[in-house]
Short mmCIF file of C-alpha atoms in Angstrom, two decimals:
data_model
loop_
_atom_site.label_atom_id
_atom_site.label_comp_id
_atom_site.label_asym_id
_atom_site.label_seq_id
_atom_site.Cartn_x
_atom_site.Cartn_y
_atom_site.Cartn_z
CA MET A 489 0.00 0.00 0.00
CA ASP A 490 1.54 3.29 -1.08
CA LYS A 491 -0.62 5.67 0.92
CA LYS A 492 0.23 6.06 4.59
CA ILE A 493 -2.72 5.63 6.94
CA LYS A 494 -3.45 8.84 8.86
CA LYS A 495 -7.15 8.56 9.72
CA ILE A 496 -9.20 5.43 10.40
CA GLY A 497 -13.00 5.19 10.46
CA VAL A 498 -14.79 2.70 12.71
CA LEU A 499 -18.41 1.52 12.51
CA THR A 500 -20.67 -1.14 13.99
CA SER A 501 -23.23 -2.86 11.79
CA GLY A 502 -25.96 -5.48 11.98
CA GLY A 503 -27.18 -6.90 15.29
CA ASP A 504 -25.51 -5.48 18.36
CA SER A 505 -23.46 -7.69 20.65
CA PRO A 506 -21.77 -7.22 24.04
CA GLY A 507 -18.14 -6.23 23.46
CA MET A 508 -18.74 -3.87 20.54
CA ASN A 509 -18.12 -0.85 22.77
CA ALA A 510 -14.94 -2.41 24.08
CA ALA A 511 -13.79 -2.94 20.47
CA ILE A 512 -14.57 0.68 19.54
CA ARG A 513 -12.58 1.79 22.57
CA ALA A 514 -9.64 -0.38 21.54
CA VAL A 515 -9.64 0.96 17.98
CA VAL A 516 -9.80 4.59 19.15
CA ARG A 517 -7.06 4.24 21.74
CA THR A 518 -4.77 2.24 19.46
CA CYS A 519 -5.12 5.01 16.88
CA ALA A 520 -4.21 7.59 19.55
CA TYR A 521 -1.25 5.50 20.70
CA HIS A 522 0.16 5.47 17.17
CA GLY A 523 -0.63 9.12 16.45
CA LEU A 524 -3.53 8.43 14.08
CA GLN A 525 -6.89 10.17 13.94
CA CYS A 526 -10.06 8.14 14.43
CA GLN A 527 -13.51 8.94 13.08
CA GLY A 528 -16.59 7.22 14.47
CA ILE A 529 -19.38 6.47 11.99
CA TYR A 530 -22.89 6.39 13.44
CA ARG A 531 -25.48 3.74 12.45
CA GLY A 532 -23.21 1.55 10.39
CA PHE A 533 -23.43 1.73 6.60
CA GLN A 534 -26.49 3.97 6.89
CA GLY A 535 -24.39 6.59 8.64
CA LEU A 536 -21.65 6.07 6.09
CA LEU A 537 -24.14 6.95 3.34
CA GLU A 538 -25.22 10.08 5.19
CA GLY A 539 -21.78 11.22 6.33
CA ASP A 540 -22.82 10.96 9.98
CA PHE A 541 -19.32 11.03 11.46
CA ILE A 542 -17.79 12.12 14.76
CA GLU A 543 -14.17 12.68 15.78
CA LEU A 544 -13.14 10.23 18.50
CA GLY A 545 -10.23 10.50 20.91
CA PRO A 546 -9.10 8.57 24.01
CA ARG A 547 -11.46 10.50 26.32
CA SER A 548 -14.40 9.99 23.93
CA VAL A 549 -14.45 6.33 24.89
CA ASN A 550 -14.18 6.65 28.66
CA ASN A 551 -16.34 4.26 30.67
CA ILE A 552 -17.75 2.26 27.75
CA ILE A 553 -15.75 -0.97 28.11
CA ASN A 554 -18.36 -2.27 30.58
CA LYS A 555 -21.41 -1.32 28.54
CA GLY A 556 -23.41 -3.55 26.21
CA GLY A 557 -24.74 -2.43 22.83
CA THR A 558 -22.78 0.08 20.76
CA MET A 559 -22.22 3.79 21.35
CA LEU A 560 -22.03 4.26 17.57
CA LYS A 561 -25.48 2.68 17.12
CA SER A 562 -26.28 0.15 14.43
CA ALA A 563 -28.68 -0.11 11.50
CA ARG A 564 -29.37 -2.12 8.39
CA CYS A 565 -29.11 -0.24 5.11
CA LYS A 566 -30.76 -1.41 1.87
CA GLU A 567 -29.36 1.54 -0.08
CA PHE A 568 -25.81 0.37 0.61
CA MET A 569 -26.59 -2.85 -1.27
CA GLU A 570 -26.77 -0.82 -4.48
CA LYS A 571 -23.64 0.40 -6.28
CA GLU A 572 -24.90 3.98 -6.26
CA GLY A 573 -25.26 3.84 -2.50
CA ARG A 574 -21.73 2.55 -2.04
CA GLU A 575 -20.37 5.28 -4.31
CA LYS A 576 -22.13 7.86 -2.18
CA ALA A 577 -20.68 6.30 0.97
CA TYR A 578 -17.16 6.30 -0.48
CA GLN A 579 -17.47 9.97 -1.39
CA HIS A 580 -18.23 10.77 2.25
CA LEU A 581 -15.13 8.84 3.28
CA LYS A 582 -12.99 10.82 0.85
CA ASP A 583 -14.52 14.12 1.96
CA ALA A 584 -13.64 13.25 5.56
CA ASN A 585 -10.09 12.18 4.57
CA ILE A 586 -10.66 8.71 6.02
CA ASP A 587 -7.96 6.39 4.71
CA ALA A 588 -9.17 3.04 6.06
CA LEU A 589 -12.10 1.37 7.82
CA VAL A 590 -12.61 -0.99 10.74
CA VAL A 591 -15.99 -2.73 10.44
CA ILE A 592 -17.39 -4.47 13.52
CA GLY A 593 -20.28 -6.83 12.80
CA GLY A 594 -21.35 -10.17 11.41
CA ASP A 595 -21.63 -11.98 8.09
CA GLY A 596 -23.86 -9.41 6.35
CA SER A 597 -21.63 -6.53 7.45
CA PHE A 598 -18.58 -8.37 6.14
CA LYS A 599 -20.19 -8.85 2.73
CA GLY A 600 -20.89 -5.14 2.48
CA ALA A 601 -17.34 -4.31 3.57
CA THR A 602 -15.81 -6.70 1.02
CA THR A 603 -17.86 -5.22 -1.83
CA LEU A 604 -16.88 -1.69 -0.83
CA HIS A 605 -13.22 -2.68 -0.76
CA LYS A 606 -13.40 -4.31 -4.20
CA GLU A 607 -15.07 -1.29 -5.77
CA THR A 608 -13.02 1.46 -4.12
CA ASN A 609 -9.85 -0.24 -2.88
CA ILE A 610 -10.24 1.40 0.52
CA PRO A 611 -8.40 -0.70 3.12
CA ILE A 612 -10.74 -2.58 5.47
CA ILE A 613 -10.21 -4.83 8.47
CA ALA A 614 -13.23 -6.55 10.03
CA ILE A 615 -13.88 -7.53 13.65
CA PRO A 616 -16.43 -10.33 14.23
CA GLY A 617 -19.22 -9.16 16.53
CA THR A 618 -22.23 -11.48 16.87
CA ILE A 619 -23.58 -13.55 19.74
CA ASP A 620 -24.29 -16.54 17.45
CA ASN A 621 -20.56 -17.36 17.03
CA ASP A 622 -21.30 -18.28 13.41
CA ILE A 623 -18.31 -16.66 11.69
CA PHE A 624 -15.72 -18.94 10.11
CA GLY A 625 -12.07 -18.40 11.09
CA THR A 626 -12.47 -17.61 14.78
CA THR A 627 -13.32 -19.79 17.76
CA HIS A 628 -15.08 -16.86 19.43
CA THR A 629 -16.93 -13.81 18.14
CA LEU A 630 -17.54 -10.75 20.30
CA GLY A 631 -20.58 -11.24 22.50
CA TYR A 632 -20.76 -15.02 22.32
CA ASP A 633 -19.26 -15.65 25.75
CA THR A 634 -21.48 -13.00 27.34
CA ALA A 635 -24.59 -14.43 25.68
CA LEU A 636 -23.73 -17.91 26.98
CA ASN A 637 -23.41 -16.61 30.51
CA THR A 638 -26.69 -14.71 30.19
CA VAL A 639 -28.54 -17.78 28.92
CA VAL A 640 -27.13 -20.05 31.63
CA GLU A 641 -28.06 -17.55 34.33
CA VAL A 642 -31.63 -17.29 33.03
CA ILE A 643 -32.04 -21.06 32.71
CA ASP A 644 -30.80 -21.47 36.29
CA LYS A 645 -33.63 -19.18 37.39
CA ILE A 646 -36.17 -21.02 35.22
CA ARG A 647 -35.08 -24.32 36.76
CA ASP A 648 -36.02 -23.01 40.22
CA THR A 649 -39.59 -22.53 38.99
CA ALA A 650 -39.61 -25.81 37.06
CA SER A 651 -38.54 -27.71 40.17
CA SER A 652 -41.06 -25.93 42.40
CA HIS A 653 -44.01 -26.79 40.16
CA ASN A 654 -42.86 -30.09 38.58
CA ARG A 655 -42.92 -28.52 35.13
CA LEU A 656 -41.27 -29.07 31.79
CA PHE A 657 -39.83 -25.86 30.33
CA LEU A 658 -39.04 -25.45 26.63
CA VAL A 659 -36.45 -22.66 26.48
CA GLU A 660 -35.81 -21.12 23.06
CA VAL A 661 -32.46 -19.38 22.56
CA MET A 662 -30.98 -17.49 19.61
CA GLY A 663 -29.09 -19.24 16.84
CA ARG A 664 -31.11 -19.37 13.64
CA ASP A 665 -28.56 -21.39 11.64
CA CYS A 666 -26.06 -22.27 14.33
CA GLY A 667 -26.50 -24.18 17.59
CA HIS A 668 -23.45 -22.99 19.56
CA ILE A 669 -25.49 -21.12 22.17
CA ALA A 670 -28.06 -23.88 22.66
CA LEU A 671 -25.51 -26.68 22.86
CA ASN A 672 -23.03 -25.04 25.20
CA ALA A 673 -25.57 -23.24 27.40
CA GLY A 674 -27.68 -26.40 27.53
CA ILE A 675 -24.80 -28.44 28.89
CA GLY A 676 -23.74 -25.63 31.22
CA ALA A 677 -27.25 -25.32 32.63
CA GLY A 678 -27.83 -29.08 32.87
CA ALA A 679 -30.62 -29.33 30.30
CA GLU A 680 -32.24 -32.73 29.83
CA GLU A 681 -32.40 -32.30 26.04
CA ILE A 682 -30.89 -29.90 23.48
CA LEU A 683 -32.23 -29.27 19.96
CA ILE A 684 -29.94 -27.58 17.42
CA PRO A 685 -30.11 -26.82 13.65
CA GLU A 686 -27.10 -29.00 12.85
CA GLU A 687 -28.72 -32.19 14.12
CA ASN A 688 -32.27 -33.34 13.41
CA LEU A 689 -33.04 -35.35 16.53
CA GLY A 690 -36.76 -35.61 15.78
CA VAL A 691 -39.78 -35.23 18.04
CA GLU A 692 -40.06 -38.94 18.80
CA ARG A 693 -36.53 -39.00 20.22
CA LEU A 694 -37.44 -36.01 22.34
CA LEU A 695 -40.59 -37.73 23.64
CA GLU A 696 -38.64 -40.88 24.44
CA SER A 697 -36.02 -38.86 26.30
CA LEU A 698 -38.72 -37.13 28.34
CA ARG A 699 -40.39 -40.48 29.13
CA ARG A 700 -37.07 -41.83 30.40
CA SER A 701 -36.56 -38.73 32.51
CA LYS A 702 -39.98 -39.22 34.11
CA GLU A 703 -39.37 -42.92 34.72
CA SER A 704 -35.99 -42.21 36.31
CA GLY A 705 -37.67 -40.05 38.91
CA LYS A 706 -37.17 -36.56 37.52
CA SER A 707 -40.07 -34.33 38.43
CA SER A 708 -39.08 -31.44 36.18
CA SER A 709 -37.08 -30.98 33.00
CA ILE A 710 -35.48 -28.29 30.84
CA VAL A 711 -35.26 -28.57 27.05
CA VAL A 712 -33.08 -25.96 25.30
CA ILE A 713 -34.05 -25.26 21.69
CA SER A 714 -32.13 -23.22 19.14
CA GLU A 715 -34.55 -20.99 17.21
CA GLY A 716 -33.39 -22.66 13.99
CA GLY A 717 -33.88 -26.23 15.17
CA LYS A 718 -34.89 -28.83 12.57
CA ILE A 719 -37.59 -30.46 14.62
CA GLY A 720 -40.20 -29.12 12.21
CA LYS A 721 -42.32 -27.28 14.74
CA THR A 722 -42.20 -23.89 16.41
CA VAL A 723 -41.55 -23.99 20.13
CA PHE A 724 -45.27 -23.37 20.77
CA GLU A 725 -46.32 -26.15 18.40
CA LEU A 726 -43.82 -28.41 20.12
CA LYS A 727 -45.40 -27.56 23.48
CA GLU A 728 -48.81 -28.67 22.19
CA TYR A 729 -47.33 -31.86 20.70
CA VAL A 730 -45.65 -32.82 23.95
CA GLU A 731 -48.82 -32.15 25.95
CA GLU A 732 -50.85 -34.29 23.55
CA ASN A 733 -48.45 -37.24 23.81
CA LEU A 734 -47.20 -36.88 27.38
CA SER A 735 -50.18 -35.67 29.37
CA GLU A 736 -48.31 -36.12 32.65
CA TYR A 737 -46.15 -33.07 31.79
CA ASP A 738 -47.17 -29.50 32.65
CA VAL A 739 -45.36 -27.67 29.82
CA ARG A 740 -44.28 -24.04 29.73
CA VAL A 741 -42.45 -22.05 27.03
CA SER A 742 -39.82 -19.38 27.61
CA VAL A 743 -38.44 -17.49 24.59
CA LEU A 744 -35.35 -15.62 25.76
CA GLY A 745 -35.19 -13.32 22.72
CA HIS A 746 -33.17 -10.14 22.70
CA MET A 747 -32.19 -10.27 26.35
CA GLN A 748 -29.38 -12.52 25.11
CA ARG A 749 -27.82 -9.59 23.23
CA GLY A 750 -27.83 -7.12 26.09
CA GLY A 751 -25.94 -6.62 29.31
CA ALA A 752 -22.39 -5.86 30.34
CA PRO A 753 -19.81 -7.89 28.39
CA SER A 754 -17.95 -10.63 30.25
CA CYS A 755 -14.27 -10.21 31.09
CA PHE A 756 -13.47 -12.63 28.26
CA ASP A 757 -15.32 -10.49 25.72
CA ARG A 758 -13.72 -7.27 27.00
CA VAL A 759 -10.23 -8.71 26.67
CA LEU A 760 -11.00 -10.26 23.29
CA ALA A 761 -12.41 -6.95 21.99
CA SER A 762 -9.27 -5.13 23.14
CA ARG A 763 -7.03 -7.64 21.38
CA PHE A 764 -9.14 -7.50 18.22
CA GLY A 765 -9.11 -3.69 18.15
CA VAL A 766 -5.34 -3.41 18.53
CA LYS A 767 -4.76 -6.02 15.83
CA ALA A 768 -7.19 -4.34 13.42
CA VAL A 769 -5.54 -0.91 13.61
CA GLU A 770 -1.97 -2.20 13.51
CA SER A 771 -2.80 -4.46 10.56
CA LEU A 772 -4.06 -1.46 8.60
CA MET A 773 -0.85 0.41 9.49
CA GLU A 774 1.14 -2.53 8.12
CA GLY A 775 -0.68 -2.27 4.80
CA LYS A 776 -3.00 -5.24 5.33
CA SER A 777 -6.53 -5.09 3.95
CA ASN A 778 -9.64 -7.19 3.39
CA PHE A 779 -8.98 -9.39 6.42
CA MET A 780 -10.92 -10.33 9.52
CA VAL A 781 -9.21 -10.60 12.87
CA GLY A 782 -9.97 -13.90 14.57
CA LEU A 783 -9.03 -15.98 17.59
CA ARG A 784 -7.48 -19.37 16.95
CA ASN A 785 -5.49 -21.41 19.49
CA ASP A 786 -5.67 -18.35 21.77
CA GLN A 787 -3.75 -16.31 19.20
CA ILE A 788 -5.11 -13.33 17.28
CA GLU A 789 -4.74 -14.04 13.57
CA LEU A 790 -5.80 -12.51 10.25
CA VAL A 791 -8.28 -14.45 8.13
CA PRO A 792 -9.05 -13.44 4.52
CA LEU A 793 -12.44 -11.73 4.68
CA GLU A 794 -13.90 -13.69 1.77
CA LYS A 795 -12.87 -16.94 3.48
CA ALA A 796 -14.62 -15.82 6.67
CA ILE A 797 -17.78 -15.08 4.65
CA LYS A 798 -17.83 -18.27 2.57
CA GLY A 799 -16.70 -20.68 5.29
CA SER A 800 -19.11 -22.31 7.72
CA THR A 801 -18.69 -23.02 11.40
CA LYS A 802 -19.35 -26.41 12.97
CA VAL A 803 -20.51 -27.26 16.45
CA ASP A 804 -18.58 -29.88 18.40
CA MET A 805 -20.70 -32.98 17.99
CA GLU A 806 -18.84 -34.61 20.87
CA LEU A 807 -20.73 -32.17 23.08
CA LEU A 808 -23.99 -33.85 22.04
CA ARG A 809 -22.65 -37.12 23.43
CA VAL A 810 -21.62 -35.32 26.61
CA SER A 811 -25.12 -33.89 26.84
CA ASP A 812 -26.69 -37.34 26.49
CA ILE A 813 -24.48 -38.74 29.25
CA MET A 814 -25.12 -35.81 31.59
CA SER A 815 -28.90 -36.08 31.17
CA THR A 816 -28.96 -39.66 32.45
#
C-alpha cells in the first residue's frame, strides 16, 4: 500500500453484541497510541451513506468498556446494497479524509465491507461481533461468551420454577442457523435435552427422552431449543405436541429473545475486543486489507475476509454425546 494511513474510520453494523463498545474503545485508543486520527461512523453503513461522522479521541471512549450495545449505534441499510449507494458512501469517506475502515459486525456486514473494498480499494479490516458465534475463522466472536453466561443464568432461574411446580420448560435461545449457544448453554445449565439446527433429533426421540426422565424419577425438565432447530415445529407447536403425547407433563415455554444480546460484556469479551481492536488498527498500518481478525489457538490471527464469509462453522458434535451422558 503506497498511501500512509493517517485517519481510520470505525463503525458497527448489523445486530448489536456485548463487546462492541470495548472494540470501539480499543480501535480509538490504538489510533491515539500510534498518532492516528479516528472517526466514528454512526449507524453503520447507513451513517456512512449520510456522512454521519464524529471525531473520537481517548477521552471519547471513557467508561464504555463495561457497557453492552454500541455507542455508535447500528442499523441495516438497503441503499448500501446498491452500487450507487456505495459510491455515495465512499465519497463521504474521501470528503472526511478517512484512509481506512474498521468494520465491527457479522456476516452481512462483512459482505458489504468486502464489496466496498473491491469497488473502491479502501483498506478494510473486520472484527467479528455477533452472539451466534457463526463466523468462520475464529473460535469466538464478540458477545458469544457474554450471551452464553446470560442464557445459563436465566435457565438457572427457570429451573427453580420448574422444580417448584414439577414442570417441563421449553427454552428457546438465539441461533437461527447455528447451535453454539443452545448446545453449550444447555450443557452448562444441565438441560435434559438440546435441539440444534445442525442435528435433526426428531420429536419422537425427544418424547422418548422425556419419558425416560420421568421414569428415572425426575419431576421437572429443561429442554433448550435453538430458534433454527430442525424439529419441524415452532416452540409453541412443540409444546402442544408434547402435551398431547405426554399428558403427565405440565409444559411451559420461555423465549429468551433479545435479552441474550444485552448486558455488560464478560471479562473474556472485554479482553477479546481489546485484542481484536489493537490487531485491526496495527494491521491497517502494516498495509494489510480485506482481512478479519480472529481468535485461533488463543492467538489473534488474520483471516481473509472472503474466506470468513464463505466458510461455515461447525458445532462440536462430541458435546452432544456429553449432553446425552449428563442427562442420564
